[in-house]
Coordinates of N, CA and C in Angstrom, one line a residue:
X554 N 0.8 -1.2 0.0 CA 0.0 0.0 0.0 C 0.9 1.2 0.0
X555 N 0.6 2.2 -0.9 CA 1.3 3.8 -1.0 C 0.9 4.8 -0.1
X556 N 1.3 5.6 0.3 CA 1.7 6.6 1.1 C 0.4 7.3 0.3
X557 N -0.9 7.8 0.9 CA -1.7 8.7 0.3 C -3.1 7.7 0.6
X558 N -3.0 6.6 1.5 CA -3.7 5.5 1.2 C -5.3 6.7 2.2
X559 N -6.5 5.9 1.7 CA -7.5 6.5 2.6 C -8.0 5.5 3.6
X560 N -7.2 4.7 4.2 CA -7.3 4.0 5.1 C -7.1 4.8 6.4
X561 N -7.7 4.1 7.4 CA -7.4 5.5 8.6 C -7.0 3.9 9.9
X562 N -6.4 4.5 10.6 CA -5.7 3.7 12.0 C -5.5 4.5 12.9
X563 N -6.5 3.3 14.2 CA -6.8 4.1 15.0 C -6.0 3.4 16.0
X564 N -5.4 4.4 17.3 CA -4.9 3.3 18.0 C -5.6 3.7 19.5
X565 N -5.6 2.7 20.4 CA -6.4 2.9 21.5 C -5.0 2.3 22.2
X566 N -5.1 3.0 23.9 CA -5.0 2.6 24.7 C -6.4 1.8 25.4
X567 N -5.8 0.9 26.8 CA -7.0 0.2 27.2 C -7.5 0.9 28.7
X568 N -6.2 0.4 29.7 CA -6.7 0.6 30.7 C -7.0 1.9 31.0
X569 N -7.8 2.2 31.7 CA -8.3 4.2 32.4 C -9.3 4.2 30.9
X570 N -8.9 4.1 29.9 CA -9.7 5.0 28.8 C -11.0 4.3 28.2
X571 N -10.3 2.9 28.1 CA -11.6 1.7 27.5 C -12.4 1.5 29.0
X572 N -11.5 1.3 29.9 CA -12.4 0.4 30.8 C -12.3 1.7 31.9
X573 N -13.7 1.4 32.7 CA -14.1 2.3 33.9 C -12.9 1.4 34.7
X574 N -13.2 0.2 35.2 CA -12.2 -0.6 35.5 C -11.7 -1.7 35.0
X575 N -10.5 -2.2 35.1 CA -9.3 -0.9 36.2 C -8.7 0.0 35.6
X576 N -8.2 0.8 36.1 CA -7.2 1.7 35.8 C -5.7 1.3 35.2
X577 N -5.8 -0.1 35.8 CA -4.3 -0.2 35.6 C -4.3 -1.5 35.8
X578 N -4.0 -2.5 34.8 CA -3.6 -3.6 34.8 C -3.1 -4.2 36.2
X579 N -1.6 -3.6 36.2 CA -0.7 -4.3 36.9 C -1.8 -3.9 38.4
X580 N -1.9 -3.0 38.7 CA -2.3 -2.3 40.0 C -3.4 -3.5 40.5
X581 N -4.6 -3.9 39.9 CA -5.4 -4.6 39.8 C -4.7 -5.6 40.4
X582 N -4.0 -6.1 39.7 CA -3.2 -7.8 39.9 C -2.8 -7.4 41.5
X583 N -2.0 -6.5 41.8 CA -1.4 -6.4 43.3 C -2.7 -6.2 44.1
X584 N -3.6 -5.5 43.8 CA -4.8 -5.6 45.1 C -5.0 -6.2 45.2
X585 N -5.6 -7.5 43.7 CA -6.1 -9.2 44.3 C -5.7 -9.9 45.3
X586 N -3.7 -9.6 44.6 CA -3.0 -10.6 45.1 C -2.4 -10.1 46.7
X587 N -3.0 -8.7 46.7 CA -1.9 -8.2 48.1 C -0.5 -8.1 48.2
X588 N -0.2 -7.6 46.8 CA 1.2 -7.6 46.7 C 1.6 -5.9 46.4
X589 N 0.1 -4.9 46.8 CA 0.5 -3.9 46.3 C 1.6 -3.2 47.2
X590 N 1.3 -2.8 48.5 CA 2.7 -2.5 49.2 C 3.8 -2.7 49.0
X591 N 4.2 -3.7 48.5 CA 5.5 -4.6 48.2 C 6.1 -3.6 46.7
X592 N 4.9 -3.6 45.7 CA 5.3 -2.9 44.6 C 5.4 -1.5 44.7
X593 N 5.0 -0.5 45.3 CA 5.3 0.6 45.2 C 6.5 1.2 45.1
X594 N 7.5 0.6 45.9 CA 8.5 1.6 45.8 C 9.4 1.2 44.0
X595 N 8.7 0.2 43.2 CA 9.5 0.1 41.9 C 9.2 1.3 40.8
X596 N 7.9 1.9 41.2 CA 7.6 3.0 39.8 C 8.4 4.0 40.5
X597 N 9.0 4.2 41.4 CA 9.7 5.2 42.4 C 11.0 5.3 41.3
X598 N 11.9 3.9 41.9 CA 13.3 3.5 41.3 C 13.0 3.7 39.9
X599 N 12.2 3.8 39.0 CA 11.9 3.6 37.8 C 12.2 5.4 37.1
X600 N 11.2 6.0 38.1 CA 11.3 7.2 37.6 C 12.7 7.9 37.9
X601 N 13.2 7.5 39.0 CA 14.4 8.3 39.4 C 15.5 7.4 38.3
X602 N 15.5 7.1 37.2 CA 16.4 6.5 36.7 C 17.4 5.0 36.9
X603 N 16.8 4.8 38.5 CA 17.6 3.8 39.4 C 17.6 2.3 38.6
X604 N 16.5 1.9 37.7 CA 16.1 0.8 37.0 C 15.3 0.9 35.9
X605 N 15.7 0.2 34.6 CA 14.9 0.5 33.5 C 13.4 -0.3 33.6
X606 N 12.9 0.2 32.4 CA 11.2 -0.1 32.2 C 11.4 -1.5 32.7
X607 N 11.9 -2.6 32.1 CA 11.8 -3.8 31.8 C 12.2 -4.4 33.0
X608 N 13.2 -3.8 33.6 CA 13.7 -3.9 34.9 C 12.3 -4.0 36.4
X609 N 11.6 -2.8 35.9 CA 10.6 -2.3 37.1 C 9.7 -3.5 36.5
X610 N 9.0 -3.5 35.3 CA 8.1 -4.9 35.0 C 8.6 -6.4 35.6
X611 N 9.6 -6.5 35.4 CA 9.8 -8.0 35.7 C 9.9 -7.8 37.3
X612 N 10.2 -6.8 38.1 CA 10.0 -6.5 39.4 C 8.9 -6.9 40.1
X613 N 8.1 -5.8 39.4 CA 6.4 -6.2 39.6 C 6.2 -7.7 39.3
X614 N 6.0 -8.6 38.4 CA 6.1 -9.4 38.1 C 6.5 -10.8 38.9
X615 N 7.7 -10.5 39.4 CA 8.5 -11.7 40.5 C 7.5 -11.8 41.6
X616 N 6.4 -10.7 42.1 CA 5.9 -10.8 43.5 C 4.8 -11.6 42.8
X617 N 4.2 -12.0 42.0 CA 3.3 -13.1 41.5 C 4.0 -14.5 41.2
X618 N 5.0 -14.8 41.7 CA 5.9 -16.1 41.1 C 5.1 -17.3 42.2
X619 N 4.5 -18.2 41.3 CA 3.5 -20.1 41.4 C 2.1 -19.2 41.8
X620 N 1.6 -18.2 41.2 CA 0.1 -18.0 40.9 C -0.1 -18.8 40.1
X621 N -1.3 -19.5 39.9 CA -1.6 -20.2 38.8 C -2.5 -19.5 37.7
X622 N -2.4 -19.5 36.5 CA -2.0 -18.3 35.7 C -3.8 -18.0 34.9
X623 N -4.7 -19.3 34.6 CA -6.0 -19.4 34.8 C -6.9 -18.8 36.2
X624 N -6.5 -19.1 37.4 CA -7.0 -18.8 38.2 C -7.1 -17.6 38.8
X625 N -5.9 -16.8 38.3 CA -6.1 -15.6 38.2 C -6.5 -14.8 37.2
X626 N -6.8 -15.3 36.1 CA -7.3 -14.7 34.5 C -9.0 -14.6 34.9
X627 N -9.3 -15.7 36.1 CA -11.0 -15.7 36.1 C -11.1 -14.8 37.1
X628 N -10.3 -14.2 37.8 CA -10.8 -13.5 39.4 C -10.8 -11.9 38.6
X629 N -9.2 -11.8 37.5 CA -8.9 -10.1 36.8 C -10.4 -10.0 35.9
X630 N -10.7 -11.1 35.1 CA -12.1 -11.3 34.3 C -13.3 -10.4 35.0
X631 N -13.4 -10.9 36.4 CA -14.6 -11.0 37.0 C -14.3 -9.1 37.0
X632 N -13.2 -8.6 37.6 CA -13.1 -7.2 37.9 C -13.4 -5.9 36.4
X633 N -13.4 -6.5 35.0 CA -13.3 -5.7 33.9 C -14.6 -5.0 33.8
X634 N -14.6 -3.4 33.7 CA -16.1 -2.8 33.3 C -15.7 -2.0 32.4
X635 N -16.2 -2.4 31.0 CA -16.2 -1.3 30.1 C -17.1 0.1 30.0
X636 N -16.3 0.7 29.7 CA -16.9 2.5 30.0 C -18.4 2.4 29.1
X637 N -19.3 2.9 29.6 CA -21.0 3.4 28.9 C -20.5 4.2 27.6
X638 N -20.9 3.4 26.6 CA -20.6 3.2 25.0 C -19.8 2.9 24.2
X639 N -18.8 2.1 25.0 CA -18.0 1.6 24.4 C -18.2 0.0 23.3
X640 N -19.0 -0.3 23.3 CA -19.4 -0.8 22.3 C -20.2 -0.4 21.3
X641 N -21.0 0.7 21.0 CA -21.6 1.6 20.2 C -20.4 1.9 19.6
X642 N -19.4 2.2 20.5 CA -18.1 3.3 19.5 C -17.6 2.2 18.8
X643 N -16.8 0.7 19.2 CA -16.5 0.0 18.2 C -17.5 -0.3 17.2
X644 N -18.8 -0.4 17.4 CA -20.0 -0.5 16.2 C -19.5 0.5 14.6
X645 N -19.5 1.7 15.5 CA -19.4 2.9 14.3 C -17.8 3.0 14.1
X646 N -16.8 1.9 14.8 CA -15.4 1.8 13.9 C -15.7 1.3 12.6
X647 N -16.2 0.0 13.4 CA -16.3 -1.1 11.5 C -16.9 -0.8 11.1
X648 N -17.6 0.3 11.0 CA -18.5 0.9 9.6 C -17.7 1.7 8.9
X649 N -16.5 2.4 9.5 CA -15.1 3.0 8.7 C -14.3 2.3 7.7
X650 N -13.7 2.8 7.1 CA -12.6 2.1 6.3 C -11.2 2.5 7.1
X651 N -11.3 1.6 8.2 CA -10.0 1.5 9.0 C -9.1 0.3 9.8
X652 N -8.3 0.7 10.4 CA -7.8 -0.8 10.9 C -8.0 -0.1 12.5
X653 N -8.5 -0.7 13.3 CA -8.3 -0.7 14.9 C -7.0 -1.4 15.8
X654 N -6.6 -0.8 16.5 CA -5.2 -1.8 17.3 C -5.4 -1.2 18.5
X655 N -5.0 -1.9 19.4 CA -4.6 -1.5 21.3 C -3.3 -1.5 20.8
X656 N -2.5 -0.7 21.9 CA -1.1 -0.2 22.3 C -1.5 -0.2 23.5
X657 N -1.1 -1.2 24.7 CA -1.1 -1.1 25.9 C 0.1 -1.3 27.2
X658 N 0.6 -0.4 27.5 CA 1.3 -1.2 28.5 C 0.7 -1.7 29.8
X659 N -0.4 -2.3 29.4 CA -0.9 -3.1 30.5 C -0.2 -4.4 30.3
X660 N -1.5 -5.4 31.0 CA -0.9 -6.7 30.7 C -1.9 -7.5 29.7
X661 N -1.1 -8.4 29.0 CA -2.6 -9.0 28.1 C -3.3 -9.9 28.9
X662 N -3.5 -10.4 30.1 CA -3.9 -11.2 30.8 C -5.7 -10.1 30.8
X663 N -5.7 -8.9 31.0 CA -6.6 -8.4 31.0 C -6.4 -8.3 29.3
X664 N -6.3 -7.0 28.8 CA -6.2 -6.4 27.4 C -6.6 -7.4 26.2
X665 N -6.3 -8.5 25.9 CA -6.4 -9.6 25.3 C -8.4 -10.2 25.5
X666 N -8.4 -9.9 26.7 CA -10.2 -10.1 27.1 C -10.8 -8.9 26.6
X667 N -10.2 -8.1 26.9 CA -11.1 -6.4 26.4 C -10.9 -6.4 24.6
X668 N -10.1 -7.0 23.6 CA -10.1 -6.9 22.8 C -11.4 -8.1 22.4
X669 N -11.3 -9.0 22.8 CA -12.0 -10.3 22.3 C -13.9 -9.5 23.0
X670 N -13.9 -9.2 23.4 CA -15.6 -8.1 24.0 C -15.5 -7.3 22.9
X671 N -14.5 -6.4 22.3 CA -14.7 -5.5 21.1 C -14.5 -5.8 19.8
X672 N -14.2 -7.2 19.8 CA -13.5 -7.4 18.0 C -12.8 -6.8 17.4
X673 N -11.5 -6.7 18.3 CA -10.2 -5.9 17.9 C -9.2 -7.2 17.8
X674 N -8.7 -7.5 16.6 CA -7.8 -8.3 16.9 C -6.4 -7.9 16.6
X675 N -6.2 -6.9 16.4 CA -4.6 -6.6 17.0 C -4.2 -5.8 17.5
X676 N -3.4 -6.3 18.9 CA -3.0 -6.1 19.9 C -1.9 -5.7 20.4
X677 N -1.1 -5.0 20.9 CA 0.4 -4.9 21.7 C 0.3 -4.4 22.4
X678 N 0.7 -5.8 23.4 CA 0.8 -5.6 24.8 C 1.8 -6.3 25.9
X679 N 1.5 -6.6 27.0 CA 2.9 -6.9 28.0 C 2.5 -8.4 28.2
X680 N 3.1 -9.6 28.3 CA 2.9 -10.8 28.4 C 3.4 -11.6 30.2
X681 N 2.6 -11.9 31.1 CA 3.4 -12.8 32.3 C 3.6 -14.0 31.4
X682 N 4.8 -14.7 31.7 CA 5.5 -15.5 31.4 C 5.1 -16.8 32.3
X683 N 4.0 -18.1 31.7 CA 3.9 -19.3 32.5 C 4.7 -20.4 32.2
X684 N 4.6 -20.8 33.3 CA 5.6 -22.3 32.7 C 4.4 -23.1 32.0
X685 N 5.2 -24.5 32.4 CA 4.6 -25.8 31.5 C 3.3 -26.2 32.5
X686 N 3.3 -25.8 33.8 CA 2.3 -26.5 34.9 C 0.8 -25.4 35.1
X687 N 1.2 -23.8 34.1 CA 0.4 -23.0 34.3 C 0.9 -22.1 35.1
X688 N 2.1 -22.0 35.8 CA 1.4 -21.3 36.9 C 2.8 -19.8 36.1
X689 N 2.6 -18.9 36.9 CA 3.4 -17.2 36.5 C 4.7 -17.6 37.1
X690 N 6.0 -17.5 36.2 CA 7.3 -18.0 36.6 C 7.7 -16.6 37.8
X691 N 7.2 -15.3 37.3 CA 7.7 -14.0 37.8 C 8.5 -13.2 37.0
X692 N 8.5 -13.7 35.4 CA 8.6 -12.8 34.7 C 7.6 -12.9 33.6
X693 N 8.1 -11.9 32.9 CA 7.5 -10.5 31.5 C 8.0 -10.8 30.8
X694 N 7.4 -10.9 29.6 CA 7.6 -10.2 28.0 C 7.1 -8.7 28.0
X695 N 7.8 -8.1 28.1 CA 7.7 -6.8 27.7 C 7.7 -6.3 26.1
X696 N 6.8 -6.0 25.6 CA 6.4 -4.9 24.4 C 5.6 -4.1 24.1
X697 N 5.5 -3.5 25.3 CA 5.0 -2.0 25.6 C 5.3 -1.2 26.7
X698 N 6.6 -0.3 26.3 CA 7.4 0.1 27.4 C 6.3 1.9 27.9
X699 N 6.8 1.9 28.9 CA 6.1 3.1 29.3 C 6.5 4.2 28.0
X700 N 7.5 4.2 27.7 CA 7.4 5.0 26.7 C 7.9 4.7 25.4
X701 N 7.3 3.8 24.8 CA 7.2 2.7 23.8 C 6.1 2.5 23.0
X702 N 5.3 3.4 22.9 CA 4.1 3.6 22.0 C 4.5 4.4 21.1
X703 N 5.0 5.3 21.1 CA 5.5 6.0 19.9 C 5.9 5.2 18.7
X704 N 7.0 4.5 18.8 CA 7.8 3.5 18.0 C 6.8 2.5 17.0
X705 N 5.9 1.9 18.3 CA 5.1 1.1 17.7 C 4.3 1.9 16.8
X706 N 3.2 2.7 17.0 CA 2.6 3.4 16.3 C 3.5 3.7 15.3
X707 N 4.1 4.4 14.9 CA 5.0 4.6 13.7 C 5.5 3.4 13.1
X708 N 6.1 2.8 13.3 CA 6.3 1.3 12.3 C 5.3 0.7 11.8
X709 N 4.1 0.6 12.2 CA 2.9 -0.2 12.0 C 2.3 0.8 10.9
X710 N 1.9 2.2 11.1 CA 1.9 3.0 10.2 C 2.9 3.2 8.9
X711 N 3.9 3.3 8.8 CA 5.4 2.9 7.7 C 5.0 2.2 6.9
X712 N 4.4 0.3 7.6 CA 4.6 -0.6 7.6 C 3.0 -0.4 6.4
X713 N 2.2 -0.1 6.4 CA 0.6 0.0 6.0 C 0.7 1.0 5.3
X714 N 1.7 1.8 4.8 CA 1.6 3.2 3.9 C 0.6 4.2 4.4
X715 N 0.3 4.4 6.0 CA -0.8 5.0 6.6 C -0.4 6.0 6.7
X716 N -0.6 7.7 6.4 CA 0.0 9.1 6.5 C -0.5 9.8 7.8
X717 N 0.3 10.6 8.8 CA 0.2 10.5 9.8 C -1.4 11.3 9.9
X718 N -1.3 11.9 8.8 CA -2.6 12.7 8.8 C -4.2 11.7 8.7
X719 N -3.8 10.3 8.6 CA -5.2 9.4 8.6 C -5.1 8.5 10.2
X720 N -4.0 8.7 10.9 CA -3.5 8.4 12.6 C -4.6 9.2 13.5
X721 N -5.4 8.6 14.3 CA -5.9 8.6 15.0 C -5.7 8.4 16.4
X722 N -4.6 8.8 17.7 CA -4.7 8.0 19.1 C -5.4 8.6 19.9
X723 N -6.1 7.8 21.0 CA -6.7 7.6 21.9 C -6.3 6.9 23.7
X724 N -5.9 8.0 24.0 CA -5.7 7.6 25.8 C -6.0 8.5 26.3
X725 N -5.4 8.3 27.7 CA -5.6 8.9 28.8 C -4.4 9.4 29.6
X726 N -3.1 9.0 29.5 CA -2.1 9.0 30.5 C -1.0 9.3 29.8
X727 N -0.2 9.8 30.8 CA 1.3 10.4 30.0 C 1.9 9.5 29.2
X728 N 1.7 7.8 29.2 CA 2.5 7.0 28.7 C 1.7 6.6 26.9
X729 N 1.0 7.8 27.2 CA 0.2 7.9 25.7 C 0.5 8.9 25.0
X730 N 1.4 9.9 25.6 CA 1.6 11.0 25.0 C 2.8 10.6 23.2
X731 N 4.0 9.9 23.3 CA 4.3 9.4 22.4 C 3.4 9.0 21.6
X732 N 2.6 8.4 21.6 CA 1.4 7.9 20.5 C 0.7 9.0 20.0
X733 N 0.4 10.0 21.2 CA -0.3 11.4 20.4 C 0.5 11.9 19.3
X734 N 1.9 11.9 19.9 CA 2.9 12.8 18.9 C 3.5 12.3 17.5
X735 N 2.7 10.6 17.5 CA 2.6 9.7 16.2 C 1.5 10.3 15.5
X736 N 0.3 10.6 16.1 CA -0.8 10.5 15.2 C -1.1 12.2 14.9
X737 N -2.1 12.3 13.4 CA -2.1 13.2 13.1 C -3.4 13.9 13.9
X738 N -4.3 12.6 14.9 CA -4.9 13.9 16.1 C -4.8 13.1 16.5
X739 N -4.8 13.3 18.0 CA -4.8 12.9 19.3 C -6.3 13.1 20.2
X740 N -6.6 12.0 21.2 CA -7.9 12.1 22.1 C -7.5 12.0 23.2
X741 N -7.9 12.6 24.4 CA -7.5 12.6 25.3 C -8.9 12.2 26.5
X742 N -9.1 11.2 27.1 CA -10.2 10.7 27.8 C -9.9 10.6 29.4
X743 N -10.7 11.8 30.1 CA -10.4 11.9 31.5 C -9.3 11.8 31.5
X744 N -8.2 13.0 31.6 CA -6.8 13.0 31.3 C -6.4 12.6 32.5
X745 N -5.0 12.3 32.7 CA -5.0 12.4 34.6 C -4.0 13.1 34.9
X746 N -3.8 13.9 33.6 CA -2.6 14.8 34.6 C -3.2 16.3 33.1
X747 N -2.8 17.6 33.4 CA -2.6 18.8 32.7 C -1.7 18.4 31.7
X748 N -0.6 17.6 31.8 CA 0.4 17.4 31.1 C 0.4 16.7 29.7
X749 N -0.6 16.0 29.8 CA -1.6 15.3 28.5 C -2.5 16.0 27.7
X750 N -2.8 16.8 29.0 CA -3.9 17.6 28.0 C -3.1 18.4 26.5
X751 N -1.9 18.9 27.2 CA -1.3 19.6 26.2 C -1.1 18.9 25.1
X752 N -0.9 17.9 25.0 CA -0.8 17.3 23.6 C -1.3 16.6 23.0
X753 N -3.2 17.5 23.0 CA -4.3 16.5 23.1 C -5.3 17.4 21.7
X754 N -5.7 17.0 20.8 CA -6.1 17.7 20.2 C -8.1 17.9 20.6
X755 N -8.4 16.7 21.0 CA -9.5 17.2 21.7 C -9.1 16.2 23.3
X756 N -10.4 17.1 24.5 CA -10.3 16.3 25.3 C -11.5 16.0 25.6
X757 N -12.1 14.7 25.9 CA -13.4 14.3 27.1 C -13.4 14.2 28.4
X758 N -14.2 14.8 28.9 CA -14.2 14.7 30.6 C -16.0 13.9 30.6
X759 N -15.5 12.4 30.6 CA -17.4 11.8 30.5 C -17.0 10.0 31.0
X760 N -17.9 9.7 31.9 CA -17.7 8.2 32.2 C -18.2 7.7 31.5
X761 N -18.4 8.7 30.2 CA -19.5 7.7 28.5 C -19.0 7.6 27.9
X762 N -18.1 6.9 26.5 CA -17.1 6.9 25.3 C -18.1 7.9 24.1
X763 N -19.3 7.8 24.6 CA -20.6 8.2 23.6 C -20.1 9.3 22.7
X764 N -19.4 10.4 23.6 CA -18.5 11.7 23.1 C -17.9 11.5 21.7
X765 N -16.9 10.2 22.0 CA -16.2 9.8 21.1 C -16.9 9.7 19.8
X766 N -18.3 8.5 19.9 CA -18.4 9.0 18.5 C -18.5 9.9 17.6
X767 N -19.1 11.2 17.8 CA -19.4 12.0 17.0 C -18.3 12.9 17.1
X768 N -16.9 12.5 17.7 CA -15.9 13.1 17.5 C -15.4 12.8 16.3
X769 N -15.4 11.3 16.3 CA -14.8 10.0 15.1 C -15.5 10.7 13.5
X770 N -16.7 11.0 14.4 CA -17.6 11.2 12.7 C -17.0 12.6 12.0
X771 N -16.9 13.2 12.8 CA -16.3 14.6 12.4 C -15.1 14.5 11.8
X772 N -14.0 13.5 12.7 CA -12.9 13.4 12.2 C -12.5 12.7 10.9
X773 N -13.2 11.6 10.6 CA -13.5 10.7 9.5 C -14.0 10.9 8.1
X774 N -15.2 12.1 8.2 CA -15.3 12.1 7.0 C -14.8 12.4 5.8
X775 N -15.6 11.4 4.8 CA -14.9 11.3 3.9 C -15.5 12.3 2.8

C-alpha cells in the first residue's frame, strides 16, 4: 500500500480510557493478590532513573511467582467494566474504512479479554510469562514500554503506507503522549494529569465513550 492511502488507523490505549475498570492492569493484579505495598517503591526506582522499564516490569512481576495463571485470568475477568458506550463506539469503527489496534502497556492477561468483548484483533501488549504446569514464573515479555508507543505506532503505520494525517490515538495518560505525537490527532479521555492535556487535540471529561463517536464522525469524514 502507498503513502496517500484513505485508510485511517486508530490506535487505542486500554486501561483508564476503555475500561471504567481498572485503571491499571498491573495495579489490579497487586490488590487481588496483596502484593501492592510490596510494589510501590518500583515505579519510584523507575522514575528516578535507578532501573529500567523492563527492569521495574519484571520487578512487579516476580511478586506473582507459582500464581496459577488461569485462576487468576478468572478472578482479573470477574473485575473488567467497560466505559458506557463503548461498544456503540466500536459499532461505528467497523462501519469506517480503517484498521483498529490496542497499544497497551498493561498486561494481556486483561487487554487480550477487552479486545476479544470489542472485535479488535490486533494487539500490543505486556505478556506474564507461564511455565509448562500453568502457573506465572515472575517474569514478562515486555512490548509495551512506558514509553514505547510511539515506535510502535509509527512502524505499523510505515509498515501500511498509513500518513500520519489518517492516525488517530486515543488515551488517557502520560504513557500515551508518544502515540499522540505519532498521530495526526490525538484524544484525550479523562486525562490524569494537565500534562496530556497539552498534547491532546480534543479532550473528554465523560464516564461515557458516547463523546467519542461524533468526534470520530467529524474526524472521519470522507
Amino acid at each position: 500500500m502507498m503513502y496517500g492511502s484513505t485508510k485511517w488507523l486508530i490506535a487505542f490505549d486500554v486501561d483508564g480510557t476503555l475500561l471504567e475498570r481498572p485503571r491499571s492492569s498491573w495495579k489490579l493484579i497487586h490488590e487481588l493478590l496483596g502484593t501492592l505495598d510490596k510494589a510501590k517503591r518500583y515505579p519510584i526506582m523507575y522514575m528516578r532513573g535507578e532501573i529500567s522499564y523492563d527492569e521495574w516490569a519484571k520487578l512487579e512481576a516476580s511478586l506473582w511467582r507459582g500464581i496459577e495463571y488461569e485462576w487468576l485470568k478468572e478472578r482479573v475477568i470477574r473485575e473488567i467494566k467497560l466505559r458506557d458506550g463503548c461498544k456503540e463506539l466500536f459499532q461505528e469503527i467497523r462501519k469506517r474504512n480503517s484498521d483498529c489496534i490496542f497499544i497497551s502497556a498493561g498486561l494481556g492477561i486483561i487487554v487480550y479479554e477487552v479486545a476479544k468483548m470489542l472485535g479488535v484483533n490486533e494487539v500490543y501488549t505486556n505478556e506474564l510469562v507461564v511455565d509448562k504446569n500453568g502457573r506465572i514464573t515472575g517474569d514478562v515479555i515486555v512490548r509495551v514500554s512506558f514509553k514505547g508507543k510511539e515506535d510502535i505506532l509509527r512502524r505499523i503505520a510505515i509498515q501500511r503506507g498509513i500518513p500520519k494525517s489518517r492516525i488517530i490515538a486515543i488515551g488517557d495518560s502520560e504513557s500515551d503522549i508518544g502515540m499522540f505525537r505519532a498521530a495526526g490527532t490525538s484524544i484525550v479521555v479523562n486525562p490524569e494529569n494537565e500534562r496530556v492535556v497539552r498534547y491532546a487535540d480534543y479532550v473528554v471529561h465523560s464516564n461515557s465513550l458516547r463523546p467519542l463517536i461524533s468526534i470520530l464522525r467529524s474526524i472521519m469524514q470522507e
